[in-house]
Coordinates of C-alpha atoms in Angstrom, one line a residue:
M7 CA -185.9 57.0 7.9
S8 CA -183.9 54.6 5.9
N9 CA -186.9 53.5 3.9
L10 CA -187.6 56.9 2.5
L11 CA -185.8 56.3 -0.7
A12 CA -187.0 52.6 -1.2
T13 CA -188.3 53.5 -4.7
A14 CA -186.4 55.4 -7.4
P15 CA -185.9 58.9 -6.1
N16 CA -187.5 61.9 -7.8
T17 CA -184.6 64.2 -8.7
G18 CA -184.3 67.7 -9.9
T19 CA -181.9 70.6 -10.1
V20 CA -181.6 74.0 -8.3
V21 CA -182.8 76.9 -10.5
S22 CA -182.1 79.7 -8.1
V23 CA -181.1 80.5 -4.5
R24 CA -182.1 83.8 -2.9
G25 CA -181.3 83.7 0.8
S26 CA -183.4 80.8 2.3
V27 CA -185.7 80.7 -0.8
V28 CA -184.8 77.9 -3.2
D29 CA -186.4 77.2 -6.6
A30 CA -185.9 73.8 -8.2
R31 CA -186.9 72.2 -11.4
F32 CA -188.3 68.6 -11.4
P33 CA -188.7 67.4 -15.1
Q34 CA -190.5 64.1 -14.3
K35 CA -192.8 64.6 -11.3
L36 CA -193.4 67.7 -9.2
P37 CA -193.0 67.1 -5.4
A38 CA -196.1 67.6 -3.2
Y39 CA -196.6 70.6 -1.0
L40 CA -194.7 70.4 2.3
N41 CA -192.5 67.5 1.0
R42 CA -188.9 67.4 2.3
L43 CA -186.2 67.8 -0.2
N44 CA -182.4 67.3 0.2
A45 CA -180.4 69.7 -1.9
G46 CA -176.7 70.0 -2.7
E47 CA -173.9 67.5 -3.5
E48 CA -174.3 65.6 -0.2
G49 CA -178.0 66.5 0.5
R50 CA -176.9 68.7 3.4
V51 CA -179.5 71.5 2.6
V52 CA -183.0 70.5 3.8
V53 CA -185.8 72.3 1.9
E54 CA -189.6 72.2 2.4
V55 CA -191.8 72.7 -0.6
I56 CA -194.1 75.7 -0.1
A57 CA -195.3 76.5 -3.7
H58 CA -195.6 75.1 -7.2
L59 CA -194.5 77.9 -9.6
S60 CA -195.2 76.0 -12.8
E61 CA -195.6 72.4 -14.0
A62 CA -192.0 71.7 -13.4
V63 CA -190.7 74.3 -10.9
I64 CA -191.2 74.4 -7.1
R65 CA -190.3 77.0 -4.5
G66 CA -189.1 75.9 -1.1
I67 CA -187.8 77.3 2.1
A68 CA -184.4 76.1 3.2
L69 CA -184.3 74.9 6.8
T70 CA -180.5 74.7 7.0
P71 CA -177.9 77.2 5.7
T72 CA -177.7 77.5 2.0
S73 CA -174.1 78.5 1.8
G74 CA -172.4 76.7 -1.1
L75 CA -175.7 75.8 -2.8
A76 CA -175.6 76.9 -6.4
R77 CA -177.7 76.7 -9.6
G78 CA -177.5 73.3 -11.1
A79 CA -177.0 71.5 -7.8
P80 CA -179.0 68.2 -7.4
V81 CA -182.2 68.1 -5.4
V82 CA -183.9 64.9 -4.2
D83 CA -187.5 64.6 -3.2
L84 CA -187.9 62.3 -0.3
G85 CA -191.6 61.8 -1.0
C86 CA -192.8 62.7 2.4
P87 CA -193.1 65.8 4.7
L88 CA -190.7 66.5 7.5
Q89 CA -191.0 63.8 10.1
V90 CA -190.0 63.5 13.8
P91 CA -189.8 60.4 16.0
V92 CA -192.5 59.9 18.6
G93 CA -193.1 57.5 21.5
P94 CA -191.9 56.7 25.0
A95 CA -188.4 55.8 23.9
L96 CA -187.8 59.5 23.4
L97 CA -188.4 60.7 26.9
G98 CA -185.4 62.3 28.5
R99 CA -183.6 62.5 25.1
M100 CA -182.5 65.6 23.2
F101 CA -183.1 66.0 19.4
N102 CA -182.6 68.6 16.8
V103 CA -185.5 70.0 14.7
F104 CA -185.2 67.1 12.2
G105 CA -185.5 64.4 14.9
D106 CA -181.8 63.4 15.0
P107 CA -180.5 62.6 18.5
V108 CA -177.9 65.2 19.7
D109 CA -177.3 63.8 23.2
Q110 CA -174.8 61.1 22.2
G111 CA -177.2 58.5 23.7
D112 CA -178.0 55.1 22.3
P113 CA -179.4 54.9 18.8
L114 CA -183.2 55.2 18.6
G115 CA -183.9 51.8 17.1
E116 CA -187.4 51.1 15.9
V117 CA -189.6 54.1 16.7
A118 CA -192.6 55.6 15.0
W119 CA -192.1 58.7 12.8
R120 CA -194.8 61.2 12.2
S121 CA -195.2 64.2 10.0
I122 CA -194.8 67.6 11.7
H123 CA -198.0 68.7 9.8
Q124 CA -201.1 67.3 11.6
A125 CA -204.7 68.1 11.6
A126 CA -205.9 70.2 14.5
V127 CA -207.9 68.6 17.3
P128 CA -211.6 69.2 16.7
L129 CA -213.1 72.0 18.8
V130 CA -215.6 69.6 20.5
Q131 CA -212.6 67.6 21.8
Q132 CA -210.7 70.6 23.1
S133 CA -210.9 71.3 26.9
T134 CA -212.6 74.5 27.9
Q135 CA -212.0 74.2 31.6
S136 CA -209.3 76.3 33.3
E137 CA -206.5 74.3 34.8
I138 CA -203.5 75.4 36.9
L139 CA -200.1 74.6 35.4
A140 CA -197.9 73.1 38.2
T141 CA -194.4 74.5 37.5
G142 CA -192.7 72.8 40.5
I143 CA -191.5 76.2 41.7
K144 CA -193.3 76.8 45.0
V145 CA -193.2 80.6 44.9
I146 CA -194.8 80.7 41.5
D147 CA -197.3 77.9 42.2
V148 CA -198.5 79.6 45.4
L149 CA -198.2 83.4 44.8
A150 CA -198.7 83.6 41.0
P151 CA -200.2 80.4 39.6
L152 CA -200.2 80.0 35.8
E153 CA -203.1 78.8 33.7
R154 CA -202.4 75.9 31.4
G155 CA -202.6 77.0 27.7
G156 CA -202.6 80.7 28.6
K157 CA -200.0 83.3 28.1
N158 CA -197.4 83.0 30.8
P159 CA -194.9 85.8 31.6
Q160 CA -191.2 85.1 31.6
T161 CA -189.6 86.1 34.8
G162 CA -186.0 87.2 35.1
K163 CA -183.8 90.2 34.5
R164 CA -184.3 91.9 31.2
G165 CA -181.7 93.8 29.2

């Protein structure tokens, strides 16, 4: 993600903060829908653009806590939607919602990053056959098999 700000960043300022809803003014260029913004002095608040309120103001949803974020704070448009790493190098690893490793493992190195917003698989390519989901728990697989893609009950003590 180091190449996200290769060009001059599109910057703006926070207009208002109401809970997790953040409005920001961008005088030069309005960020696109679903773009990722970093707000605050250190860019610690991650915001996703959800609406264009006017020719210069956007509304976004904060995906991290907004405590300390105030009017006039800087906002940087990263020019792309939220992205996560993909590929075989990620198997067995743990990541947060932003694709950052949280398992103290080796750095990711060169992996592909994809937007979290993707087009749905066309209906003609979707499977309509019923398949059994192998859980690896013999009691469930034999006595109460689960259908892949269906609603599966959660077992365990409630309350």
